[in-house]
Coordinates of C-alpha atoms in Angstrom, one line a residue:
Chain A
X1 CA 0.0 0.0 0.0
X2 CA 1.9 2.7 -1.1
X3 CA -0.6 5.9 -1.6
X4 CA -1.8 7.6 1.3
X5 CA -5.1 6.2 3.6
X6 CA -7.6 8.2 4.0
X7 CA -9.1 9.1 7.5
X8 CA -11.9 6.3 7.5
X9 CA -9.4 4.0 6.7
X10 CA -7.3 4.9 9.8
X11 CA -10.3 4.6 11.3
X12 CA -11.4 1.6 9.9
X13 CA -7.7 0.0 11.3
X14 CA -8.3 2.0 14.9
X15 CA -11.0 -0.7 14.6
X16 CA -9.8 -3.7 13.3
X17 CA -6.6 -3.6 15.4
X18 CA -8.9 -3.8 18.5
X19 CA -11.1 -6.7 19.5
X20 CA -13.6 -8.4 16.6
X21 CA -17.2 -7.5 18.2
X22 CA -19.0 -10.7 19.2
X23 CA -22.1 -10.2 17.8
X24 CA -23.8 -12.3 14.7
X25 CA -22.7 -9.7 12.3
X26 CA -19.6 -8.1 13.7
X27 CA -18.5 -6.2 10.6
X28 CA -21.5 -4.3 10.0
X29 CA -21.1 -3.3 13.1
X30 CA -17.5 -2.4 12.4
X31 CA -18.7 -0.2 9.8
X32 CA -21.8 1.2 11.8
X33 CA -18.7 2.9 13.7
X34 CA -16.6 4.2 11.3
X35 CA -19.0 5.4 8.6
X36 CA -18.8 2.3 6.4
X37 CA -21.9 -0.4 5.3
X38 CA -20.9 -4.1 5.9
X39 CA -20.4 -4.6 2.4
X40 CA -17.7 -1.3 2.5
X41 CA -15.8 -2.9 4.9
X42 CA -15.7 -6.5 4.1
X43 CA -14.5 -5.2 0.6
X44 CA -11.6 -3.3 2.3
X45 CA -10.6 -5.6 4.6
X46 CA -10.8 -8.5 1.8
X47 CA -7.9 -5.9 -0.2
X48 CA -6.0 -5.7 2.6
X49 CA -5.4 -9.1 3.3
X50 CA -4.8 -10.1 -0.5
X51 CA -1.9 -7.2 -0.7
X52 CA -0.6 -8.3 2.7
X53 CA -1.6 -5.1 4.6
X54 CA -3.6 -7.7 7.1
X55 CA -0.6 -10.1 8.3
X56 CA -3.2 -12.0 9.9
X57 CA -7.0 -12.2 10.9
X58 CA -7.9 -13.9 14.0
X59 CA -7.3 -15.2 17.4
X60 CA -4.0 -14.4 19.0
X61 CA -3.7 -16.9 21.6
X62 CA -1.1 -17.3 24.4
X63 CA 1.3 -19.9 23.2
X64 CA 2.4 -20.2 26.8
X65 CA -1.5 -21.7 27.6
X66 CA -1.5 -24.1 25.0
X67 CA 0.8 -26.6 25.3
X68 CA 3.9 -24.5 23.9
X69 CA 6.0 -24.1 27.1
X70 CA 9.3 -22.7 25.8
X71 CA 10.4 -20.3 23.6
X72 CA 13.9 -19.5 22.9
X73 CA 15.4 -16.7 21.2
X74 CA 18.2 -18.4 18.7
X75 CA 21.1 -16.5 17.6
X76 CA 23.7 -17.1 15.3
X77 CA 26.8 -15.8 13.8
X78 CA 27.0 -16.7 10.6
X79 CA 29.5 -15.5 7.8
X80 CA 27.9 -12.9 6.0
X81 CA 27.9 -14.4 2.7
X82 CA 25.6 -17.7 4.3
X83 CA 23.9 -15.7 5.8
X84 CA 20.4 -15.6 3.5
X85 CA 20.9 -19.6 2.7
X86 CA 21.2 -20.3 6.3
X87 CA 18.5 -17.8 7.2
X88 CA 16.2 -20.4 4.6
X89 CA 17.7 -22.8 6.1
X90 CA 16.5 -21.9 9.6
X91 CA 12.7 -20.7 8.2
X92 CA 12.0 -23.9 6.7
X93 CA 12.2 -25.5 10.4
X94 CA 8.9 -26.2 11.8
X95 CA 9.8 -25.4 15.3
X96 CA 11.1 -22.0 14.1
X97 CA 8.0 -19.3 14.1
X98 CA 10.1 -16.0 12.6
X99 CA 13.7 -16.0 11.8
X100 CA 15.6 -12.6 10.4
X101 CA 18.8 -11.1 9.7
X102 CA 20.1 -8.3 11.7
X103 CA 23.3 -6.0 12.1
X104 CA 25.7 -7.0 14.3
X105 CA 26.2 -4.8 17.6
X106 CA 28.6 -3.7 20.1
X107 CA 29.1 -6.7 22.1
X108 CA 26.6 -8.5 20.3
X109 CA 28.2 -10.5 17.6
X110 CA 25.5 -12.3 15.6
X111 CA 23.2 -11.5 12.8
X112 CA 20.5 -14.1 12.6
X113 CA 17.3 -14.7 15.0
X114 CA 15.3 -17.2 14.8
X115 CA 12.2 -17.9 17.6
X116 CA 12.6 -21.5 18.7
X117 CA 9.4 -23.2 20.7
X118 CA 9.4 -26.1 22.5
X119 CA 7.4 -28.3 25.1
X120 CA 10.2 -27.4 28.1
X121 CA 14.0 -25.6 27.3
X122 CA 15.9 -28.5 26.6
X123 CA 13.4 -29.3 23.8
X124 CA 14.5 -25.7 22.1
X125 CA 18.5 -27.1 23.0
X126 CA 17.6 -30.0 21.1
X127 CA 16.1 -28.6 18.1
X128 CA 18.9 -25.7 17.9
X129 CA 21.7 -28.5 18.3
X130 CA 19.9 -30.2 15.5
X131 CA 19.5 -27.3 13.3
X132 CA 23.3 -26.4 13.5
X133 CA 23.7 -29.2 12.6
X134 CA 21.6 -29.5 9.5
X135 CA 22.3 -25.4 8.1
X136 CA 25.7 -26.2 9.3
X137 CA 26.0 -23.5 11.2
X138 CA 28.5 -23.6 14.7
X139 CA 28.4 -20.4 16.3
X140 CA 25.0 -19.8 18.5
X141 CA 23.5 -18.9 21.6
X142 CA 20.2 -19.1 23.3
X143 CA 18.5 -16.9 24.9
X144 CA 15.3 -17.7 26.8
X145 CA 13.1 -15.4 28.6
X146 CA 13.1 -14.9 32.7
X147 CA 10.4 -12.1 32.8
X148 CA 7.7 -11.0 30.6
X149 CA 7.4 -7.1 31.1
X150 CA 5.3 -6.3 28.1
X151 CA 3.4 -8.0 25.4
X152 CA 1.0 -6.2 23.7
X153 CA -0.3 -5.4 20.2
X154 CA 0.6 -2.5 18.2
X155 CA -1.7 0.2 18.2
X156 CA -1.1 2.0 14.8
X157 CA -2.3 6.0 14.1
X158 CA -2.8 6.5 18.0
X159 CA -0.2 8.8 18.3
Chain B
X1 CA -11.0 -26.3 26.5
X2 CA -12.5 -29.6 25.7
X3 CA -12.3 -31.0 22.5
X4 CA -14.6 -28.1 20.8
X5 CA -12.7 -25.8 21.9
X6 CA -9.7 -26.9 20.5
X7 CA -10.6 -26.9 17.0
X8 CA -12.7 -23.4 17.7
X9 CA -8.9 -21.9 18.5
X10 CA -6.9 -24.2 16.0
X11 CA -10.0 -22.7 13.2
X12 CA -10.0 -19.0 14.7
X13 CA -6.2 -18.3 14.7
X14 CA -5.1 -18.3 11.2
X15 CA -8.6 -17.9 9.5
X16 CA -11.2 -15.6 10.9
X17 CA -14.3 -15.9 8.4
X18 CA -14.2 -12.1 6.2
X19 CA -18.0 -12.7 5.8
X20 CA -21.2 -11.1 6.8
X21 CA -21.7 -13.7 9.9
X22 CA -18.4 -15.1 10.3
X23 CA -19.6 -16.7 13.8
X24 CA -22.5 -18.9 11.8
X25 CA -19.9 -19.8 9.4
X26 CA -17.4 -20.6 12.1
X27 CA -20.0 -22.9 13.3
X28 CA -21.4 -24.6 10.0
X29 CA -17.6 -26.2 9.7
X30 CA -17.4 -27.6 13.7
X31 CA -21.0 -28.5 13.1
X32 CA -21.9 -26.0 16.0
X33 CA -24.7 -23.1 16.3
X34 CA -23.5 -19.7 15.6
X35 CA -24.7 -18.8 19.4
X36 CA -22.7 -21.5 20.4
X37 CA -19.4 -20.5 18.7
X38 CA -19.9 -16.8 20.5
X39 CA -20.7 -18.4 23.9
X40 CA -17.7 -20.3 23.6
X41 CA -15.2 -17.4 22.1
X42 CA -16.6 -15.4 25.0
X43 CA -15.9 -17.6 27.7
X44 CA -12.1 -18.8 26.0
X45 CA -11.2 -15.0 26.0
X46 CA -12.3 -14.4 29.5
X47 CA -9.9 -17.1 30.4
X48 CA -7.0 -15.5 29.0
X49 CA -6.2 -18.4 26.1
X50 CA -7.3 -16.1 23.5
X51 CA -5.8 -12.6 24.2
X52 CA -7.1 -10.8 21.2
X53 CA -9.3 -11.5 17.6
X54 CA -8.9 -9.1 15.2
X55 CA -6.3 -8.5 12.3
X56 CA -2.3 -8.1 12.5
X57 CA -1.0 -5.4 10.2
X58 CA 2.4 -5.3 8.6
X59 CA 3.6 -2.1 9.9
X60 CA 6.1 -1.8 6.9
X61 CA 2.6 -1.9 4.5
X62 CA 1.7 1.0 6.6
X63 CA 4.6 3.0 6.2
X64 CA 6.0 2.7 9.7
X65 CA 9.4 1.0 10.8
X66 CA 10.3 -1.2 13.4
X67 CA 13.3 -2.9 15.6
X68 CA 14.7 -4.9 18.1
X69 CA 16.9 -3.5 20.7
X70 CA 18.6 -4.4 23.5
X71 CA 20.0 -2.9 26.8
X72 CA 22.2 -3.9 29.5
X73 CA 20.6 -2.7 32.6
X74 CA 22.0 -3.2 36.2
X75 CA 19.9 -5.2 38.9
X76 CA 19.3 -1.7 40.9
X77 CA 18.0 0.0 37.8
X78 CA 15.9 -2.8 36.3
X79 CA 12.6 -1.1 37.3
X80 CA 12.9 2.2 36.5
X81 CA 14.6 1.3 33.3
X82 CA 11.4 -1.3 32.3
X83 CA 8.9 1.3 33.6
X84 CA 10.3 3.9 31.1
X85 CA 10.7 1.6 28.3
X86 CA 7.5 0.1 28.4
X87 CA 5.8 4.0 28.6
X88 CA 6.0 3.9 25.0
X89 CA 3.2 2.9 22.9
X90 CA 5.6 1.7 20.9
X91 CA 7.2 -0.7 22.4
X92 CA 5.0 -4.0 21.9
X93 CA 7.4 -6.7 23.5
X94 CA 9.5 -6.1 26.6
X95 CA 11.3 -9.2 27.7
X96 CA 14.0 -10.2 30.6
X97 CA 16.9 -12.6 29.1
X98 CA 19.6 -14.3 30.1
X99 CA 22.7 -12.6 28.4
X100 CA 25.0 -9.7 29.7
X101 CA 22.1 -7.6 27.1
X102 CA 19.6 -8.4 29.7
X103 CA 16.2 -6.3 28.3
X104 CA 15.0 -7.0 25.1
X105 CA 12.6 -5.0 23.3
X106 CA 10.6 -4.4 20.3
X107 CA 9.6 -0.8 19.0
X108 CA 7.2 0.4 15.8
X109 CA 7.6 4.3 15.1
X110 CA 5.9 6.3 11.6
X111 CA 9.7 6.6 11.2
X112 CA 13.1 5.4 11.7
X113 CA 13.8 9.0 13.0
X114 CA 11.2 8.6 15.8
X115 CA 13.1 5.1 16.4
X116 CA 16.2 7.3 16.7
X117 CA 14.7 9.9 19.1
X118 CA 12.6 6.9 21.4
X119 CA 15.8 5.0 22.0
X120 CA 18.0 8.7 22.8
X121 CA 14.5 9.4 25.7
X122 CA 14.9 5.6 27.1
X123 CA 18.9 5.9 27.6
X124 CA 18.8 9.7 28.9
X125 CA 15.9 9.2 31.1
X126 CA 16.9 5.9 32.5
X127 CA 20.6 6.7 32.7
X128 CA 21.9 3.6 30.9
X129 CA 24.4 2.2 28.5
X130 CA 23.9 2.9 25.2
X131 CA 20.5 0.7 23.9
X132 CA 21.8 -1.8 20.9
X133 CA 19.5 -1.4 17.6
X134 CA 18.9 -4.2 15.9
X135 CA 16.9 -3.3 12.6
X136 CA 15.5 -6.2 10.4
X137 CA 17.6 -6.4 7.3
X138 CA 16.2 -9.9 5.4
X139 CA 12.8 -11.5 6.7
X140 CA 12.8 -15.1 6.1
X141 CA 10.1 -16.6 8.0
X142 CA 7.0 -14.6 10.1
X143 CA 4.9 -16.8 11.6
X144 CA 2.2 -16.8 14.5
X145 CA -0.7 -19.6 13.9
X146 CA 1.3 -22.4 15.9
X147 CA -0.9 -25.5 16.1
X148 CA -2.8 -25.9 19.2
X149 CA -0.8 -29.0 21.7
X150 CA -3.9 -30.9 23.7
X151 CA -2.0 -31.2 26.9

């Protein structure tokens, strides 16, 4: 989406980034709010999602409620040149939910992430052991989370 | 969550129905009532299992950027530091981990600039090391709709 939205449509995603009414027809009621008929904003939202402005549409559950107990923060330093094949590599994983590269930092040697979950933290060892195994890729570290501070949604045109 | 419930959450997190009454046809596929489907939602997101239903947008799509950053913040400064870092409406995810970088956070700003200025606010205002920013340079994989594990 490159052109510029137009103020119902910043409205329309004030709504949509919020909670999904439950009611029988939640989207006319969607539209009831922003100015919009049913139709309008069925029509938009079906745009959005085929040009990949809408990630997603649903439930975001709490991974640590359903069964997925550990999640572990994978880094790796990785020559640059491997970096995108081992990056694939990584993606194609089934235990791996996002994987990226990123610059390297003071102190902070290693340029690709990838979110490992597991049933406990030695399932996550496992599957990283395994995986530098496979991309063949030594260098790595875990990092698993002590404390959750924040974990919200992003509110977008709210400020 | 009994066995319903399951497949209302495995069905509900990667598809919501973009439909005129997305709850009836929710229902139609488990072979439930459309009153049933929002009786049960109701009473799953009071629980806390589902923590929102709505859409995810791509901030990039929306013109805004976005990074991961990480700080090194001493024991006797850990709570004032999270308190100020988690004041922004920015910041989505705000972790604890287990490296010398010991705060790990995620921001989205209309601008890398904004970015920029956040980051110079946290460091001045908490009175810490300089914050490490980590910008995306390649996505290869973003995922959320994990399968639901029956424990």
């Amino acid at each position: 989406m490159s052109r510029q939205l137009t103020a119902t449509e910043r409205e329309l995603i004030r709504q949509l980034q919020a909670d999904i009414p439950l009611t029988p027809e939640p989207f006319a009621d969607i539209g009831a709010a922003v100015g919009m008929s049913a139709d309008q904003v069925l029509e938009k939202v079906g745009q959005w999602i085929e040009d990949g402005t809408i990630r997603r549409f649903g439930a975001m559950v709490r991974h640590q409620k359903l069964g997925y107990k550990a999640n572990a923060m994978s880094a790796w330093d990785v020559p640059d040149e491997r970096a995108d094949e081992v990056g694939e590599a990584l993606a194609a994983a089934s235990e791996v939910s996002h994987c990226y590269q990123r610059p390297r930092a003071d102190g902070w040697n290693y340029n690709l992430f990838a979110m490992i979950h597991g049933a406990t933290p030695d399932e996550c060892h496992q599957v990283a052991a395994a995986l530098s195994v496979r991309v063949g890729a030594g260098e790595y570290r875990l990092l698993f989370s002590t404390r959750e501070f924040k974990k919200i949604s992003m509110s977008y045109f709210m400020e | 969550m009994d066995e319903t419930d399951n497949r209302l959450v495995t069905e509900i997190q990667s598809g919501f129905p973009v439909t005129g009454r997305p709850y009836a046809a929710i229902g139609d596929k488990l072979g439930i009532s459309e009153e049933e489907v929002i009786e049960r939602l109701r009473a799953i997101k009071e629980s806390g299992e589902i923590r929102r239903m709505g859409a995810s947008f791509d901030s990039r799509k929306l013109g805004y950027a976005s990074t991961l950053c990480a700080a090194h913040v001493p024991a006797e400064k850990l709570e004032e530091t999270v308190a100020v870092i988690n004041s922004y409406i920015n910041v989505t995810h705000n972790y604890e981990r287990n490296h010398h970088y010991n705060v790990w956070f995620t921001v989205i700003a209309p601008s890398r600039e904004r970015i920029g200025e956040i980051l110079a606010e946290i460091e001045a205002q908490a009175g810490i090391d300089p914050i490490i920013d980590l910008p995306a340079t390649r996505l290869y994989k973003i995922q959320v709709d994990l399968p639901v594990i029956n424990e």
